[in-house]
Amino acid sequence: MKTLVKIFVDHEHLGRVINTLTELGITGFYLYEYKGMSPKAWKNFRLKEDPEMTIEAVRHHAEPGVLVNTVIDGDCEPIIKGLEQALKGIRYTVMGQKVTVVKVRGD
């Protein structure tokens, strides 16, 4: 079974994540830059239901980050353990999501 591994990390630690994945045998990945808020920052946060004000508030309070994605065969536990060691003391989130279908159309 294939697993989609998602790693959320601050920009300044992107190189460490990619180097660690390479050391763990990962040969392909893709990235998304995003702005988000941690649950602690969002706690007790209230927004008016005006879409423009909501977007502006999120833009003002959200922090930039990078989502690194890779698909692996099998269990993601070795990847998680490797990342835990490499990212000790650094804020990050790792998620593993089972992939049931992969279709690739080549040229």
Short mmCIF file of N, CA and C in Angstrom, two decimals:
data_model
loop_
_atom_site.label_atom_id
_atom_site.label_comp_id
_atom_site.label_asym_id
_atom_site.label_seq_id
_atom_site.Cartn_x
_atom_site.Cartn_y
_atom_site.Cartn_z
N MET A 1 0.84 -1.18 0.00
CA MET A 1 0.00 0.00 0.00
C MET A 1 0.88 1.24 0.00
N LYS A 2 0.49 2.22 -0.76
CA LYS A 2 1.22 3.48 -0.82
C LYS A 2 0.69 4.45 0.23
N THR A 3 1.57 5.32 0.70
CA THR A 3 1.22 6.32 1.71
C THR A 3 1.69 7.68 1.24
N LEU A 4 0.80 8.66 1.34
CA LEU A 4 1.17 10.05 1.08
C LEU A 4 1.65 10.64 2.40
N VAL A 5 2.90 11.04 2.45
CA VAL A 5 3.48 11.64 3.65
C VAL A 5 3.49 13.15 3.45
N LYS A 6 2.89 13.87 4.41
CA LYS A 6 2.80 15.33 4.37
C LYS A 6 3.59 15.90 5.54
N ILE A 7 4.52 16.79 5.25
CA ILE A 7 5.34 17.41 6.29
C ILE A 7 5.12 18.92 6.23
N PHE A 8 4.57 19.48 7.30
CA PHE A 8 4.37 20.92 7.42
C PHE A 8 5.55 21.47 8.22
N VAL A 9 6.23 22.48 7.68
CA VAL A 9 7.42 23.02 8.35
C VAL A 9 7.57 24.50 8.00
N ASP A 10 8.25 25.25 8.87
CA ASP A 10 8.56 26.64 8.58
C ASP A 10 9.58 26.72 7.45
N HIS A 11 9.55 27.81 6.69
CA HIS A 11 10.43 27.99 5.53
C HIS A 11 11.90 27.73 5.85
N GLU A 12 12.35 28.24 6.97
CA GLU A 12 13.79 28.16 7.26
C GLU A 12 14.29 26.74 7.49
N HIS A 13 13.39 25.77 7.64
CA HIS A 13 13.80 24.39 7.87
C HIS A 13 13.55 23.48 6.66
N LEU A 14 13.17 24.07 5.54
CA LEU A 14 12.86 23.29 4.35
C LEU A 14 14.07 22.48 3.87
N GLY A 15 15.24 23.08 3.84
CA GLY A 15 16.45 22.37 3.39
C GLY A 15 16.73 21.15 4.23
N ARG A 16 16.55 21.27 5.53
CA ARG A 16 16.79 20.13 6.42
C ARG A 16 15.80 19.00 6.13
N VAL A 17 14.55 19.34 5.87
CA VAL A 17 13.54 18.33 5.56
C VAL A 17 13.90 17.61 4.27
N ILE A 18 14.22 18.37 3.23
CA ILE A 18 14.55 17.76 1.94
C ILE A 18 15.81 16.90 2.04
N ASN A 19 16.83 17.39 2.73
CA ASN A 19 18.06 16.60 2.91
C ASN A 19 17.77 15.31 3.67
N THR A 20 16.93 15.38 4.69
CA THR A 20 16.59 14.19 5.47
C THR A 20 15.83 13.19 4.61
N LEU A 21 14.86 13.66 3.84
CA LEU A 21 14.12 12.75 2.95
C LEU A 21 15.06 12.08 1.96
N THR A 22 16.01 12.83 1.42
CA THR A 22 16.98 12.27 0.48
C THR A 22 17.82 11.19 1.16
N GLU A 23 18.27 11.46 2.38
CA GLU A 23 19.05 10.47 3.14
C GLU A 23 18.23 9.21 3.43
N LEU A 24 16.92 9.37 3.53
CA LEU A 24 16.03 8.24 3.81
C LEU A 24 15.61 7.50 2.53
N GLY A 25 16.15 7.92 1.39
CA GLY A 25 15.88 7.24 0.14
C GLY A 25 14.71 7.78 -0.67
N ILE A 26 14.18 8.92 -0.28
CA ILE A 26 13.07 9.53 -1.02
C ILE A 26 13.66 10.27 -2.22
N THR A 27 13.15 9.95 -3.40
CA THR A 27 13.71 10.53 -4.61
C THR A 27 12.78 11.53 -5.29
N GLY A 28 11.59 11.71 -4.77
CA GLY A 28 10.67 12.66 -5.38
C GLY A 28 9.72 13.25 -4.35
N PHE A 29 9.38 14.50 -4.54
CA PHE A 29 8.46 15.18 -3.63
C PHE A 29 7.92 16.39 -4.36
N TYR A 30 6.89 17.01 -3.79
CA TYR A 30 6.41 18.29 -4.30
C TYR A 30 6.08 19.18 -3.11
N LEU A 31 6.08 20.48 -3.36
CA LEU A 31 5.95 21.47 -2.30
C LEU A 31 4.76 22.39 -2.54
N TYR A 32 4.19 22.86 -1.45
CA TYR A 32 3.20 23.93 -1.47
C TYR A 32 3.63 24.96 -0.43
N GLU A 33 3.67 26.21 -0.83
CA GLU A 33 3.86 27.27 0.15
C GLU A 33 2.47 27.67 0.64
N TYR A 34 2.34 27.98 1.91
CA TYR A 34 1.04 28.33 2.47
C TYR A 34 1.21 29.31 3.62
N LYS A 35 0.11 29.82 4.08
CA LYS A 35 0.07 30.61 5.31
C LYS A 35 -0.96 29.95 6.20
N GLY A 36 -0.61 29.73 7.43
CA GLY A 36 -1.53 29.05 8.34
C GLY A 36 -1.36 29.52 9.77
N MET A 37 -2.26 29.03 10.61
CA MET A 37 -2.22 29.37 12.02
C MET A 37 -2.27 28.09 12.83
N SER A 38 -1.46 28.04 13.87
CA SER A 38 -1.46 26.88 14.75
C SER A 38 -2.71 26.90 15.62
N PRO A 39 -3.10 25.75 16.17
CA PRO A 39 -4.27 25.73 17.07
C PRO A 39 -4.13 26.69 18.25
N LYS A 40 -2.92 26.84 18.78
CA LYS A 40 -2.72 27.76 19.90
C LYS A 40 -3.00 29.20 19.48
N ALA A 41 -2.55 29.57 18.28
CA ALA A 41 -2.78 30.93 17.79
C ALA A 41 -4.26 31.16 17.47
N TRP A 42 -4.94 30.11 17.03
CA TRP A 42 -6.34 30.23 16.62
C TRP A 42 -7.29 30.19 17.81
N LYS A 43 -6.85 29.61 18.94
CA LYS A 43 -7.72 29.48 20.12
C LYS A 43 -8.25 30.85 20.54
N ASN A 44 -9.53 30.91 20.80
CA ASN A 44 -10.22 32.14 21.21
C ASN A 44 -10.24 33.23 20.14
N PHE A 45 -9.91 32.86 18.92
CA PHE A 45 -9.92 33.81 17.81
C PHE A 45 -11.34 33.86 17.25
N ARG A 46 -11.93 35.03 17.16
CA ARG A 46 -13.29 35.19 16.63
C ARG A 46 -13.26 36.13 15.44
N LEU A 47 -14.00 35.77 14.40
CA LEU A 47 -14.06 36.58 13.19
C LEU A 47 -15.48 37.04 12.93
N LYS A 48 -15.61 38.21 12.37
CA LYS A 48 -16.91 38.63 11.88
C LYS A 48 -17.17 37.82 10.61
N GLU A 49 -18.41 37.68 10.25
CA GLU A 49 -18.74 36.85 9.10
C GLU A 49 -18.68 37.60 7.78
N ASP A 50 -17.87 38.61 7.72
CA ASP A 50 -17.62 39.35 6.48
C ASP A 50 -16.40 38.70 5.81
N PRO A 51 -16.57 38.16 4.59
CA PRO A 51 -15.46 37.43 3.93
C PRO A 51 -14.19 38.27 3.77
N GLU A 52 -14.32 39.53 3.40
CA GLU A 52 -13.13 40.37 3.21
C GLU A 52 -12.38 40.58 4.52
N MET A 53 -13.10 40.82 5.60
CA MET A 53 -12.46 41.01 6.90
C MET A 53 -11.82 39.71 7.38
N THR A 54 -12.48 38.60 7.11
CA THR A 54 -11.93 37.30 7.50
C THR A 54 -10.63 37.02 6.79
N ILE A 55 -10.61 37.22 5.47
CA ILE A 55 -9.38 36.99 4.70
C ILE A 55 -8.27 37.91 5.18
N GLU A 56 -8.59 39.16 5.42
CA GLU A 56 -7.58 40.11 5.89
C GLU A 56 -7.04 39.71 7.27
N ALA A 57 -7.90 39.26 8.16
CA ALA A 57 -7.46 38.84 9.50
C ALA A 57 -6.53 37.63 9.41
N VAL A 58 -6.89 36.67 8.59
CA VAL A 58 -6.04 35.48 8.44
C VAL A 58 -4.70 35.88 7.82
N ARG A 59 -4.73 36.73 6.81
CA ARG A 59 -3.47 37.20 6.20
C ARG A 59 -2.58 37.88 7.23
N HIS A 60 -3.19 38.66 8.10
CA HIS A 60 -2.43 39.43 9.09
C HIS A 60 -1.84 38.53 10.19
N HIS A 61 -2.56 37.49 10.59
CA HIS A 61 -2.13 36.67 11.73
C HIS A 61 -1.46 35.35 11.33
N ALA A 62 -1.64 34.91 10.10
CA ALA A 62 -1.09 33.61 9.69
C ALA A 62 0.42 33.71 9.48
N GLU A 63 1.07 32.55 9.61
CA GLU A 63 2.52 32.46 9.42
C GLU A 63 2.81 31.67 8.16
N PRO A 64 3.90 32.03 7.43
CA PRO A 64 4.23 31.28 6.23
C PRO A 64 4.82 29.92 6.58
N GLY A 65 4.59 28.97 5.70
CA GLY A 65 5.13 27.64 5.89
C GLY A 65 5.23 26.92 4.56
N VAL A 66 5.77 25.71 4.60
CA VAL A 66 5.89 24.88 3.41
C VAL A 66 5.33 23.51 3.74
N LEU A 67 4.57 22.96 2.82
CA LEU A 67 4.07 21.60 2.93
C LEU A 67 4.84 20.76 1.92
N VAL A 68 5.60 19.79 2.42
CA VAL A 68 6.38 18.88 1.58
C VAL A 68 5.60 17.57 1.50
N ASN A 69 5.33 17.11 0.29
CA ASN A 69 4.55 15.89 0.08
C ASN A 69 5.39 14.88 -0.69
N THR A 70 5.27 13.62 -0.31
CA THR A 70 5.90 12.54 -1.06
C THR A 70 5.05 11.28 -0.90
N VAL A 71 5.06 10.45 -1.92
CA VAL A 71 4.33 9.18 -1.86
C VAL A 71 5.36 8.07 -1.73
N ILE A 72 5.16 7.20 -0.73
CA ILE A 72 6.09 6.09 -0.50
C ILE A 72 5.33 4.77 -0.56
N ASP A 73 6.08 3.70 -0.79
CA ASP A 73 5.51 2.36 -0.70
C ASP A 73 5.57 1.92 0.75
N GLY A 74 4.46 1.43 1.27
CA GLY A 74 4.45 0.84 2.59
C GLY A 74 4.29 1.83 3.73
N ASP A 75 4.84 1.43 4.86
CA ASP A 75 4.68 2.13 6.13
C ASP A 75 5.52 3.41 6.16
N CYS A 76 4.97 4.46 6.74
CA CYS A 76 5.71 5.73 6.82
C CYS A 76 6.47 5.87 8.14
N GLU A 77 6.41 4.86 9.01
CA GLU A 77 7.06 4.96 10.32
C GLU A 77 8.57 5.24 10.22
N PRO A 78 9.33 4.59 9.32
CA PRO A 78 10.76 4.92 9.22
C PRO A 78 11.00 6.38 8.81
N ILE A 79 10.15 6.91 7.96
CA ILE A 79 10.27 8.31 7.54
C ILE A 79 10.00 9.22 8.74
N ILE A 80 8.96 8.91 9.50
CA ILE A 80 8.61 9.72 10.67
C ILE A 80 9.74 9.70 11.69
N LYS A 81 10.30 8.53 11.96
CA LYS A 81 11.40 8.43 12.93
C LYS A 81 12.62 9.23 12.46
N GLY A 82 12.94 9.14 11.16
CA GLY A 82 14.06 9.90 10.62
C GLY A 82 13.84 11.40 10.73
N LEU A 83 12.62 11.83 10.45
CA LEU A 83 12.31 13.26 10.57
C LEU A 83 12.33 13.72 12.02
N GLU A 84 11.85 12.88 12.94
CA GLU A 84 11.87 13.23 14.36
C GLU A 84 13.29 13.52 14.82
N GLN A 85 14.24 12.70 14.39
CA GLN A 85 15.64 12.89 14.79
C GLN A 85 16.21 14.15 14.15
N ALA A 86 15.94 14.34 12.85
CA ALA A 86 16.52 15.48 12.13
C ALA A 86 15.91 16.81 12.56
N LEU A 87 14.66 16.79 12.99
CA LEU A 87 13.96 18.04 13.30
C LEU A 87 13.77 18.25 14.80
N LYS A 88 14.60 17.62 15.60
CA LYS A 88 14.52 17.78 17.05
C LYS A 88 14.60 19.26 17.43
N GLY A 89 13.64 19.72 18.21
CA GLY A 89 13.62 21.11 18.64
C GLY A 89 13.00 22.07 17.64
N ILE A 90 12.54 21.55 16.51
CA ILE A 90 11.95 22.37 15.45
C ILE A 90 10.46 22.06 15.38
N ARG A 91 9.65 23.09 15.16
CA ARG A 91 8.21 22.91 15.03
C ARG A 91 7.88 22.32 13.66
N TYR A 92 7.14 21.22 13.64
CA TYR A 92 6.72 20.59 12.39
C TYR A 92 5.51 19.70 12.66
N THR A 93 4.84 19.30 11.59
CA THR A 93 3.74 18.34 11.67
C THR A 93 3.93 17.33 10.55
N VAL A 94 3.77 16.04 10.85
CA VAL A 94 3.86 14.99 9.83
C VAL A 94 2.55 14.22 9.84
N MET A 95 2.03 13.98 8.64
CA MET A 95 0.81 13.18 8.49
C MET A 95 1.05 12.11 7.44
N GLY A 96 0.52 10.93 7.69
CA GLY A 96 0.55 9.85 6.71
C GLY A 96 -0.87 9.54 6.28
N GLN A 97 -1.10 9.47 4.99
CA GLN A 97 -2.44 9.25 4.47
C GLN A 97 -2.38 8.10 3.46
N LYS A 98 -3.15 7.05 3.69
CA LYS A 98 -3.16 5.90 2.79
C LYS A 98 -3.66 6.32 1.41
N VAL A 99 -3.01 5.82 0.38
CA VAL A 99 -3.39 6.12 -1.00
C VAL A 99 -4.01 4.86 -1.58
N THR A 100 -5.23 4.96 -2.03
CA THR A 100 -5.92 3.79 -2.57
C THR A 100 -5.84 3.70 -4.09
N VAL A 101 -5.66 4.85 -4.75
CA VAL A 101 -5.58 4.84 -6.21
C VAL A 101 -4.52 5.83 -6.66
N VAL A 102 -3.69 5.41 -7.61
CA VAL A 102 -2.74 6.30 -8.27
C VAL A 102 -2.84 6.02 -9.76
N LYS A 103 -3.16 7.05 -10.52
CA LYS A 103 -3.20 6.93 -11.98
C LYS A 103 -2.31 8.01 -12.54
N VAL A 104 -1.40 7.63 -13.40
CA VAL A 104 -0.49 8.58 -14.01
C VAL A 104 -0.63 8.45 -15.52
N ARG A 105 -0.86 9.57 -16.16
CA ARG A 105 -0.95 9.56 -17.61
C ARG A 105 0.30 10.24 -18.15
N GLY A 106 1.14 9.51 -18.82
CA GLY A 106 2.35 10.08 -19.38
C GLY A 106 2.12 10.57 -20.78
N ASP A 107 3.05 11.36 -21.28
CA ASP A 107 2.94 11.87 -22.65
C ASP A 107 3.39 10.84 -23.65
#
